[in-house]
Amino acid sequence: MTMFAARIEVSHLPGIADPQGATVERALPALGFTNVAAVHIGKTIRLVLEAPDAAAAELQVAEMCERILANPVIEHYEITVEELVEA
Amino acid sequence: MTMFAARIEVSHLPGIADPQGATVERALPALGFTNVAAVHIGKTIRLVLEAPDAAAAELQVAEMCERILANPVIEHYEITVEELVEA
């Protein structure tokens, strides 16, 4: 078994309201940042898992996303897996 | 002026409590995921801005991180900027 580091970026599906992003976007001009648009705020989950290979690790992370890490009804997730090299 | 897409990953500084990550990590074994560790949850901000070049865009995003997007006392941020190519 090998250790893998996974990064999962969870963002809102298109059309789903992103109130946190909208709030930041509205606040920016007051701070002098008038050239910014399309602010979207999602979450990033980083974790370490043990798996036989990278494909198995990614498959398990996808299952975890469906069951607990994301809400597939309103959220999109993007998984990146890489082998953890011990220092 | 050119349009740039920026991605900012905001995570807790080492030693700062991450209750969201800890809660997920404690919940995973009950779902059968017993091989997962080091769960950390942060946020990812994506935005579009206009700047003369990539260096200027990154500099402005860093200033925005210090002033509104992150809390530098307890959070670390990592900025990625790339030129937006119109389709």
Tab-separated table of C-alpha atoms in Angstrom:
chain	number	residue	atom	x	y	z
A	1	MET	CA	0.000	0.000	0.000
A	2	THR	CA	1.199	3.458	-0.868
A	3	MET	CA	0.338	6.811	0.652
A	4	PHE	CA	-1.333	9.387	-1.573
A	5	ALA	CA	-2.056	13.070	-1.008
A	6	ALA	CA	-5.392	14.195	-2.420
A	7	ARG	CA	-6.646	17.714	-3.045
A	8	ILE	CA	-10.350	18.178	-3.696
A	9	GLU	CA	-11.687	21.537	-4.862
A	10	VAL	CA	-15.398	21.804	-4.209
A	11	SER	CA	-17.214	24.622	-5.990
A	12	HIS	CA	-20.820	25.561	-6.644
A	13	LEU	CA	-22.439	24.180	-9.771
A	14	PRO	CA	-23.253	26.834	-12.394
A	15	GLY	CA	-26.497	28.572	-11.484
A	16	ILE	CA	-26.227	27.828	-7.776
A	17	ALA	CA	-26.080	31.006	-5.680
A	18	ASP	CA	-22.674	31.791	-4.162
A	19	PRO	CA	-23.509	34.369	-1.469
A	20	GLN	CA	-19.998	34.366	-0.009
A	21	GLY	CA	-18.473	35.191	-3.391
A	22	ALA	CA	-21.135	37.806	-4.110
A	23	THR	CA	-20.494	39.505	-0.764
A	24	VAL	CA	-16.742	39.703	-1.342
A	25	GLU	CA	-17.299	40.979	-4.885
A	26	ARG	CA	-19.546	43.762	-3.572
A	27	ALA	CA	-17.025	44.697	-0.865
A	28	LEU	CA	-13.952	44.950	-3.124
A	29	PRO	CA	-14.730	48.314	-4.822
A	30	ALA	CA	-14.946	50.023	-1.410
A	31	LEU	CA	-11.341	48.940	-0.816
A	32	GLY	CA	-10.248	50.392	-4.157
A	33	PHE	CA	-10.288	47.143	-6.125
A	34	THR	CA	-12.555	48.141	-8.993
A	35	ASN	CA	-11.118	45.789	-11.631
A	36	VAL	CA	-12.280	42.454	-10.177
A	37	ALA	CA	-15.207	40.310	-11.312
A	38	ALA	CA	-16.587	36.776	-11.120
A	39	VAL	CA	-15.595	36.085	-7.510
A	40	HIS	CA	-16.431	32.507	-6.516
A	41	ILE	CA	-15.651	30.956	-3.166
A	42	GLY	CA	-15.533	27.214	-2.674
A	43	LYS	CA	-13.673	24.897	-0.379
A	44	THR	CA	-10.539	22.860	-0.738
A	45	ILE	CA	-10.039	19.626	1.141
A	46	ARG	CA	-6.599	18.106	1.500
A	47	LEU	CA	-6.115	14.650	2.933
A	48	VAL	CA	-3.778	11.687	2.935
A	49	LEU	CA	-4.904	8.134	2.207
A	50	GLU	CA	-3.462	4.679	1.731
A	51	ALA	CA	-4.289	2.840	-1.502
A	52	PRO	CA	-2.777	0.207	-3.821
A	53	ASP	CA	-2.362	2.746	-6.654
A	54	ALA	CA	-3.317	6.266	-7.765
A	55	ALA	CA	-6.417	5.090	-9.669
A	56	ALA	CA	-7.772	3.324	-6.577
A	57	ALA	CA	-7.010	6.371	-4.442
A	58	GLU	CA	-8.872	8.660	-6.854
A	59	LEU	CA	-11.830	6.268	-6.999
A	60	GLN	CA	-12.107	6.226	-3.216
A	61	VAL	CA	-11.846	10.009	-2.978
A	62	ALA	CA	-14.653	10.325	-5.559
A	63	GLU	CA	-16.813	8.017	-3.428
A	64	MET	CA	-15.994	10.097	-0.342
A	65	CYS	CA	-16.977	13.240	-2.264
A	66	GLU	CA	-20.356	11.729	-3.181
A	67	ARG	CA	-21.025	10.568	0.373
A	68	ILE	CA	-19.595	13.235	2.698
A	69	LEU	CA	-17.103	15.749	1.278
A	70	ALA	CA	-19.411	17.454	-1.221
A	71	ASN	CA	-23.074	17.828	-1.970
A	72	PRO	CA	-23.363	16.611	-5.577
A	73	VAL	CA	-26.803	18.196	-5.945
A	74	ILE	CA	-25.354	21.722	-5.764
A	75	GLU	CA	-21.589	21.247	-5.872
A	76	HIS	CA	-18.952	20.206	-8.367
A	77	TYR	CA	-15.708	18.587	-7.223
A	78	GLU	CA	-12.323	18.232	-8.815
A	79	ILE	CA	-9.873	15.657	-7.493
A	80	THR	CA	-6.095	15.696	-7.767
A	81	VAL	CA	-4.158	12.737	-6.376
A	82	GLU	CA	-0.416	12.393	-6.132
A	83	GLU	CA	1.845	9.843	-4.549
A	84	LEU	CA	3.297	10.988	-1.275
A	85	VAL	CA	7.051	10.688	-1.294
A	86	GLU	CA	8.466	10.280	2.182
A	87	ALA	CA	11.178	12.833	2.930
B	1	MET	CA	-4.998	45.757	-20.059
B	2	THR	CA	-5.372	41.992	-20.028
B	3	MET	CA	-7.788	39.761	-18.146
B	4	PHE	CA	-6.356	37.260	-15.705
B	5	ALA	CA	-7.990	34.394	-13.825
B	6	ALA	CA	-6.711	33.981	-10.272
B	7	ARG	CA	-7.105	31.033	-7.935
B	8	ILE	CA	-6.329	31.573	-4.264
B	9	GLU	CA	-6.160	28.619	-1.888
B	10	VAL	CA	-6.545	29.767	1.706
B	11	SER	CA	-5.572	27.248	4.374
B	12	HIS	CA	-4.954	27.332	8.106
B	13	LEU	CA	-1.417	28.068	9.260
B	14	PRO	CA	0.282	25.089	10.948
B	15	GLY	CA	-0.828	24.856	14.576
B	16	ILE	CA	-4.132	26.634	13.999
B	17	ALA	CA	-7.142	24.444	14.835
B	18	ASP	CA	-9.109	23.154	11.837
B	19	PRO	CA	-12.393	21.980	13.423
B	20	GLN	CA	-14.070	21.357	10.054
B	21	GLY	CA	-11.271	19.039	8.952
B	22	ALA	CA	-11.194	17.306	12.332
B	23	THR	CA	-14.948	16.680	12.214
B	24	VAL	CA	-14.781	15.146	8.745
B	25	GLU	CA	-11.778	13.014	9.756
B	26	ARG	CA	-13.704	11.669	12.762
B	27	ALA	CA	-16.771	10.924	10.616
B	28	LEU	CA	-14.985	9.009	7.845
B	29	PRO	CA	-14.376	5.685	9.689
B	30	ALA	CA	-18.115	5.343	10.381
B	31	LEU	CA	-18.644	5.367	6.605
B	32	GLY	CA	-16.038	2.656	6.111
B	33	PHE	CA	-13.162	4.928	5.131
B	34	THR	CA	-10.554	3.812	7.674
B	35	ASN	CA	-7.451	4.606	5.616
B	36	VAL	CA	-7.679	8.406	5.584
B	37	ALA	CA	-5.673	10.870	7.683
B	38	ALA	CA	-4.628	14.518	7.845
B	39	VAL	CA	-7.897	16.002	6.618
B	40	HIS	CA	-7.638	19.762	6.235
B	41	ILE	CA	-10.370	22.007	4.900
B	42	GLY	CA	-9.669	25.459	3.552
B	43	LYS	CA	-11.276	27.717	1.002
B	44	THR	CA	-10.558	28.413	-2.612
B	45	ILE	CA	-11.370	31.757	-4.190
B	46	ARG	CA	-11.535	32.148	-7.937
B	47	LEU	CA	-11.842	35.545	-9.568
B	48	VAL	CA	-11.116	37.454	-12.728
B	49	LEU	CA	-9.218	40.746	-12.808
B	50	GLU	CA	-7.819	43.206	-15.285
B	51	ALA	CA	-4.120	44.053	-15.047
B	52	PRO	CA	-1.243	45.169	-17.267
B	53	ASP	CA	0.616	41.857	-16.785
B	54	ALA	CA	0.639	38.665	-14.708
B	55	ALA	CA	3.074	40.075	-12.126
B	56	ALA	CA	0.816	43.085	-11.492
B	57	ALA	CA	-2.225	40.808	-11.259
B	58	GLU	CA	-0.511	38.583	-8.701
B	59	LEU	CA	0.642	41.606	-6.688
B	60	GLN	CA	-2.908	42.950	-6.524
B	61	VAL	CA	-4.331	39.566	-5.535
B	62	ALA	CA	-1.741	39.337	-2.735
B	63	GLU	CA	-2.841	42.757	-1.472
B	64	MET	CA	-6.486	41.654	-1.638
B	65	CYS	CA	-5.571	38.534	0.356
B	66	GLU	CA	-3.945	40.636	3.071
B	67	ARG	CA	-6.882	43.036	3.247
B	68	ILE	CA	-10.026	40.970	2.716
B	69	LEU	CA	-9.674	37.477	1.217
B	70	ALA	CA	-7.653	35.885	4.009
B	71	ASN	CA	-6.744	36.462	7.625
B	72	PRO	CA	-2.929	36.465	7.559
B	73	VAL	CA	-2.772	36.017	11.344
B	74	ILE	CA	-4.159	32.478	11.121
B	75	GLU	CA	-4.237	31.682	7.411
B	76	HIS	CA	-1.797	30.953	4.631
B	77	TYR	CA	-2.645	31.751	1.014
B	78	GLU	CA	-1.312	30.485	-2.264
B	79	ILE	CA	-1.974	32.437	-5.463
B	80	THR	CA	-2.047	31.122	-9.012
B	81	VAL	CA	-2.614	33.613	-11.838
B	82	GLU	CA	-3.060	32.822	-15.486
B	83	GLU	CA	-3.954	34.899	-18.502
B	84	LEU	CA	-7.527	34.481	-19.582
B	85	VAL	CA	-7.767	33.579	-23.234
B	86	GLU	CA	-11.051	34.632	-24.786
B	87	ALA	CA	-12.790	31.755	-26.520
